[in-house]
Each structure stands twice: as C-alpha cells, then as structure tokens.
Amino acid sequence: MFEALAQYPDHLALEGEILAWWETEGIFDRLREQNRGGPRFSFMDGPITANNPMGAHHCWGRTLKDVFQRYKALQGHELRYQNGFDCQGLWVEVGVERELGLNSKREIEEYGIAEFAERCKQRVAKYAEIITDQCRRLGMWMDWDNDYYTFSDTNIEYIWRFLRECHERDWLYLGHRAVEWCPRCGTSLSQHELINSYAELTHPSLYVRFPLKGRAGESLVVWTTTPWTLPANVAAAVNPDAEYGLTKSLEWWAVERSPDAELTRRVRGSELVGLEYEAPFEHLPAQEGVVHRVIPWDDVSLDEGTGIVHIAPGAGAEDFELSRVHDLPVLTPIDEAGRFYKDYGELEGRSTEDVEGPITVELERRGLLVEAGSIVHRYPICWRCSTPLVFRIADDWMIRADEIRQPMLDANATVEWTPDFYSKRMDDWLRNMDDWNISRRRYFGLPLPFYPCNSCGKLTVIGSLAELRERATGGLEQLQELHRPWIDEVAIRCDCGAEVRRVTEVGDAWLDAGIVPFSTLGWQSPEWKEHGYATGAAAGLTGADLPDHAYWEKWYPADWVSEMREQIRLWFYSQCFMSVTLTGKSPYRAVLTYEKLLDEHGREMHRSWGNAIDAAEALENIGADVIRFVFCEHVPSQNMKFGYGPAAEIRRRLLTYWNSVKFFVDYANVDGFRPGDEAPGELQPLDRWLFERTEQLVAEISEQYERYWTPGVMRAFDSFVDDLSNWYIRRSRRRFWNSDEVALWTLHRALLRSVQVIGPVMPFLADFLWRRLRTEDAPVSVFLEPWPEARPRDEELLREVGEVRRIVELGRQARGDAGLKLRQPLRRLVVQGAGPAQRHSDEIAEELRVKEVEFAPVEAMEVRVKPNLPLLGPKLGKELGAVRSALEAGEFEQLEGGGVRVNGHELGPDEVLVERRAREGWALAADDALTVAMTTELDDDLRREGRVYELIHRVNTMRKDAGLELTDRIRLTLPASDADLLEHADWIKEEVLATDVATDGVSEPEIAKVS
Ligand SMILES: [Zn+2]
Ligand SMILES: [Zn+2]
C-alpha cells in the first residue's frame, strides 16, 4: 500500500515532519558520506552578517545556494557546505550601540572598549544561532557546526598577510584628503559604501555676497546649500572662459545665470581671477592670515548657482583638489563628530546642522544675504545609520588600485556570470574603482597591523601573530584576541630600535569577507590544524579546522558563488582584489547574482517603514517550499516584489501536482498495485508519450540547473505538471478506473522522476512525496537517489503530441471566447496548419467535444481592417473618409507583410489595425502556426448530449460530497423532466458507476449507494 495523501497538503506540518525526519535519520550526513571522494564542487559562501534575524530577502540568496548545492550533490559531487558569518565592523557596532543606548564614540569609550567588544561578540553569537535556525527551517543544508566567523584571529592574520603583501608592493599609503564622513559613526566611508546610499533631503539654498576689495560696492555672488562650509571659505572660483556681468546692484554673476538682469559691464571670467574679496567669516581665529581671492576653475558649472563657486578645501573633495593646484590654505572646520573646532568662535562645539540658522541670520544682519530659500535634493547618507554625510579632511589608509586594475579585469574575463551582462557591470566597477580606503576609526573590527615609527619614519606592517609575538616589547600576556583594546596594548620594536605603537584604526569589513577563500581553505598553511580556524573571538563558536595548503589547492578557486548584485562592488570585488593580489587569478569561476527584494507594492523594504518581512514570519506563514518556489521562479535580473498574495497563487498551482500524486496513490491502492522495474505490459501510445515526456523533463531541467537558471527549472517543471495532469491523467482516466497496470506503472515512473528533479527547489515536498511513492529497494530519501541520466528521446512523438495539445488549447480558447461550455458538444471542427497531429483526430474530437474533425484551410475567418487614424489622418487628408468606408465594406486586398491595398493606396502594416474574427456561426482561435475553428450552431441532439455531460458532472460531484469510495455503486433517480436523457442511460451508468437509472417524482437528481 502507498500511504494515502490528504485532500490538501499542509505545507507547514509536512515540512516540520520532514525536518525532524532528516535529523533523526541523519539524511544529510548520509548524503555527504555517499558522495565522499566524488568529483568536487567548490562553493564558497559569502558571509551573512550576524547582526539581526534574517529578513525575507536573505531567503532569496540562501534558497539559490541550497538549490544548486543540492543539485550538485544529487549528481554525486563532494561539497564543503561551510557557512560563513560576518562578525565585525560597523553593522555590529551600530547594533550594539543601539542596544546599549550609546550614541557617540565618546560614549563608547566611556562605556569601555573591552566591554563593548564583549557585547559585540555576544551579539554575533546570538544572531548566528538565530540565523542558523532560520536557515535550517528554510531547508538549507550546511555543515552548521563548522561555520567560519570573520572575527576569528586566523581570519585576521590572513588579512594581515595580505596587507603586508600590499605594503611590499608599495601599494599602502596614508591618504590625506577630503573624504565623505559620517559624523555619528565618526569615520570616513569608502567608495563602495556610498553607492545607492542617498536620501531626499531639504537643505538651505543661500545666495551670498562676497564684497570685492578695492572695487567700491562691487560683490561676487556665490550659491551654497551647505552654509556650514562658509566659515572655512578660502577662495571663489570662476569659469575663466565664461562671461560674467555686473548688475545694477553691483553684483557679479555669470551672464548665463542671470539672463534677465540689466548689466552695466561684461567681462571674461579670466579677468576676475586674482581679485581679492572679504570672506563672510574672515574675522574668526581660524581664518587668520588667509587671503581670499578669485581662482580659475574650468569645471565651474553654469547649470546651477551663480557661476561663481565658494571654495572650502577642508569641506569638499573638489575643493581639496583645487587647494593643491592653487596652493590654498586648508581649513578643517569640524572634528570627527562633526562639531566645530575651538577656533571657530561662537560656532564651537555645534554641529553642521545647528549652525545653519545662526549663519543665515548673521549673513542677513551684515547685509551679505542676497536670497535665502531651501532646496530638496538627493544627498548621501551613511549606509549604516542614515546620518547625512559631510566632507572632512582625514588621513586614511589606502591601497593603491592602479597596478591591480588590469589584472583584475583579466581575471574577471575568466568568470562566467549569470545573467551574463553582470560581467560588464563588474568590469565597469573595476575600471572606475578608486584606491581602496581601508581604514575606519572605530573599535570592533580588524585591527590594521600598521606600526609607523616616529623616530625613523619606517612603517612596519605585521604579517602574522607569530611575528607580532616576536617583535613585541610587551603587552602579550593580556592579548586575549586580535581586537581592540587588547591589541593596542602591544607595542613592537622598530628596526631602528624605537618602540612603536599600532595606529588605532580598524579595517574595512570587506577585507574580512574578501579573505575567506584563503583563510578558510588553509592557503600556505603548512599543516592541518584541528579547530585551527576557531581562534580568538571565534573560539567556542565553531569547530572549524584550519586545513593545510594541499586542501586549498583542491578547493580553490570556487566553482561557483552567488550573492546579490550589490556585491559586485563589495564581496565580489574585495575577494577578487585580494585573490588577484595573492594568486593572480579570480577566486571564483562562476557567479549567479540577483537583484533586490521589494514589498508587494514595489517599495523598498525597511524595518523602519514597517513593510519589511522577517524570514521567520514568512516561513511560518507560507512555508519553506513555497518561499523557495517563489524565489526560483523569479528572473534574477529583475527586482522582485514579495508578498503573501503571489504565494497563495503558488500554493494553488502546487495543488495540481499534489492531486496528480494523490490520484495515483488512490488508484494504485484500490488495485493493490506494486510497481516493478519493468512495465507490466505493452505501453500504449499515450504511455509511450508520457515516458518520453518524462525523459524530456529530466533533460530540460538538468540543462537549466547546469546554467544556474532557476526560472528555466520552474518553467520545465510547470509545463510537465500541466502535461501530466491535464493530458496524461485526464486522457487516461478510464484506464485507471479499469485498473490498467501499465497506466499506473507509467504514471508512477513519471511522478518519481518529477519528484526527484524538483527536489533541489522544494526539498520538503519532494521528500514527503518520495517517501510515499518509492519502492522498497529505493533509498529512503530522494536526496540519496542518484540523479537520473538523460537518454535519447523520441523527439518526433513529443512534437506530435505537443501539436495535439496546442490544437486542443486553441479549441478551448475559441470555445471560451464564444461563451460555449466544454460540456456542450459541437458539430464540426476545422484545423488549419496541423502536421503529425492529424493522426490524432479522435483524441482531438473527444477533447473538444466535436463530432467531426477536418484538417483543411479555415474559411470561417473574417479579416477586418481599420485605419490607424493618428498615422493615416495626416497622410491621406481628405481621402481618409473614402478609404475608411472601403475598409469597412471589406473592399481591400491583403499584401505580403501585413499591409493592405485599398482605393489605390498601399498602406503599411503599422498604418492599419488588422483583426481576425470568426464568421457568424463559428468560434475561432489561432496562433502563428495553427488556426482552429468550430461551428457554434446547436441542434436538439447536441443540446441533449450537453445536458447529459452536465448531469454526469453533477452526479459525480454529489458522489464526492456524499463521501463515496471510488468503487461504490449507486442508484440514480432523475426528475421526470430529464426523461429524454434516458436515451443515453448506458453512457450515464458507466460514467457515474450506477447500477440503475430511472425517473421518478423527484425534483432534482438523487443518488443512493447500493450496498
Ligand atoms: Zn553612520
Ligand atoms: Zn624606527
């Protein structure tokens, strides 16, 4: 007996059951054991930040990773299954700050860096555990006790080694420049952290007068949206080639920016260069000694503002560059927290936002304000804490990118991207990448191993813990792990003999993630160290080993990685940068990438907007299989709208598949059928077709998995389920009623195969069904059964039945359009364009309920042509009326290519609208190759037969509602008004399993079970 299936699948219950069963039976371990020594498939997991529970969007990537790992495993590959957690850097710090209610670096330092680091570690441990549970629930098979944590000392040491390599190549330098700065986080951000991190913000828009010295009453007018930068002004830039004019109120503007003004003088910008002016805040101590003058700058925009730009090199990137060219003083007005320094007088200690009002008032009071308003514009914000960024001069550690740029482009050329155009995106990123800003002025992150000597000027970069120990002058006894504050207590001896301390900066978190192809695989590790990766902060969280170099040789580079598109400038980039530096080649051979998850209405999901969906919530609501189905069906190059509405639709579609399995189980049990290896008799044509169709499914779906293309997988599965349910099962119903074992055998085989190939996508449902369908000698889990091999197929047969199905589909469509129910038989069907389907006229007749099928040109088609008025109106002018009437009267000739000839005019295909319709008395539908038409006229015989079909349907529904078994016989009583249907009594009896049909005084049909 096959275990019976419920009417509807309870996805949540069956997933719980399967999850527990996988666990107790150790299915995943058995799979790994089975594949040990098989061909390797190297997948490298991009670390997930252990800082929050997973959101629904994380399920997308996690699903794809699991789908392809399962597929490769089913093919016998050995895999590593190592999961990764990203553990340090600003994400975690900001999370802990919120937890503790801290809101500045000063508060963190008061709290204590050691305690803060402990809290960060606790937070990571907590969320790593939660994420692990959520991934398991999603069905993700990973080696969960063997995760890598990027804050392990081993990981950090590997980054140190990379940084020393950069230093040896002379790529490391301390950049002194204006950088985007988050005043809340108190650190600069690098280029890859800025993209897409913008908000629409309202800022002041001020036009300010700069009085010219020695030119009585004349002023330059500048425009600014950042009034806080005015106290740091040192110059005003003009476009030397542009024309400037003096207005009646003695203000200089670019002529292009003040076209309506009456000008008393006009000069080239170059003539203004060198003039000196009074800056609005030159009375501040910080401004002492600064001579303010006009400088030339070709990039001054004439699209906005006044054509004269205020320059503050300490508060703008371009301004800073100009200070080098023109030897301008650089005034840095704000500190790390974005507050004004002491020498800014009344502004001292205030934030850039706080001073906007007072500065505007002050300008007004001194008659320097020409106009004040506000502007809404896109403005960069911190991607971690959403604080608006400012520019600030900072000394940041940088890695030079120029030398590595071409080798990285070359490496990327070897990578297969899916979808393929992302390869170009990566190239674009690499071509434009700036030097890599790796320093963050923070606490819980990779400690940069830089020890600059004040005595001799040498920079020592430590490459390993062993080297640190060797060169340390003290502090080793308290070094519990390679994090602040402990690492800061260790000084080293410079080659010159001086004692040197580490810089206090920590590293960009993308260094942490980028090094994992080396740190987790044991690159250059002389020996295998058990639990050797579980060092420092990671000790006790994982049992991961540090493998030896031979292992790295085997598993590097990754065959495949998959992350969202954003990672092009993040993990794909940092990994590639580090790998090309260390080995000269790409760390991955193939990449699958995907876009963003939006809410149901297409808005970005944010916790603060209340429209984010937690993974836990989604899993509880719709279950893992449905979530996985949703993600697999979606084309990854498009943003995805995620919500519960579409999920309900997917559950409905899955029900068709469920019903097919249930159908088999029910009939097989009625007959006590046990499937053997060989068919129990000769396959009928329809069986042969399903056999071939199943082979086709295996081949198609395998091809799509090979391409890492889940939408193709889902399409192949969907169309198979449709063929299975709406063709094979429906066409074979009668054989199942008659206990036809060949049909049962064929159906069973098709179901087993389909369960198997969809297993990677819906592992729970697949194993649930497999366990019910499998024969005793088959493995207990679908994931222990080797992938079916593709064999040659009978393509002709597949094409033939495909055509039949298409004709039937068009016929149904034609009936639908004409409002004719399928239960109403019709007289005649004409099919034009059919090939091998002509051999199946009986099936077509039966499917479409027609008495005769004819394969011939369809003459029942009427072509109606209307003028495309917007185009033809202007072209034909007065003649349009005549052409229109001729078209209406059908007086036209159709031309090759879709145009028509009418009234002596030749009209192109875009100038007319062609409509194909059935003539009166016909229903019609067509596609590119086939046209199907049927007569719609009904006579008494047809009407009576239609009523019989209705009756059969109704009685069978009554049987179901009464809870009758498939084999129960009934007695059927009809109202007297149905007496004429008794002409078809035998037919009715057979269809509803009745022993007897008669009329009686009932008003509605009645059934009674025959005992
Ligand atoms: Zn921030
Ligand atoms: Zn020295």
Tab-separated table of C-alpha atoms in Angstrom, residues 25 49 248 298 442 480 518 577 647 724 762 821 838 912:
chain	number	residue	atom	x	y	z
A	25	GLU	CA	17.779	9.637	10.087
A	49	THR	CA	26.167	39.470	8.809
A	248	LYS	CA	22.864	97.489	-11.408
A	298	ASP	CA	37.235	75.010	-15.775
A	442	ARG	CA	36.200	52.502	15.081
A	480	GLN	CA	43.233	37.538	24.598
A	518	PHE	CA	42.352	31.861	1.767
A	577	PHE	CA	41.093	42.195	-5.281
A	647	ALA	CA	2.386	32.872	-2.549
A	724	LEU	CA	0.893	15.175	-16.716
A	762	MET	CA	11.222	22.057	-2.904
A	821	LYS	CA	-19.031	25.479	-22.276
A	838	GLN	CA	-3.655	14.764	-37.985
A	912	VAL	CA	-3.795	49.658	-40.318
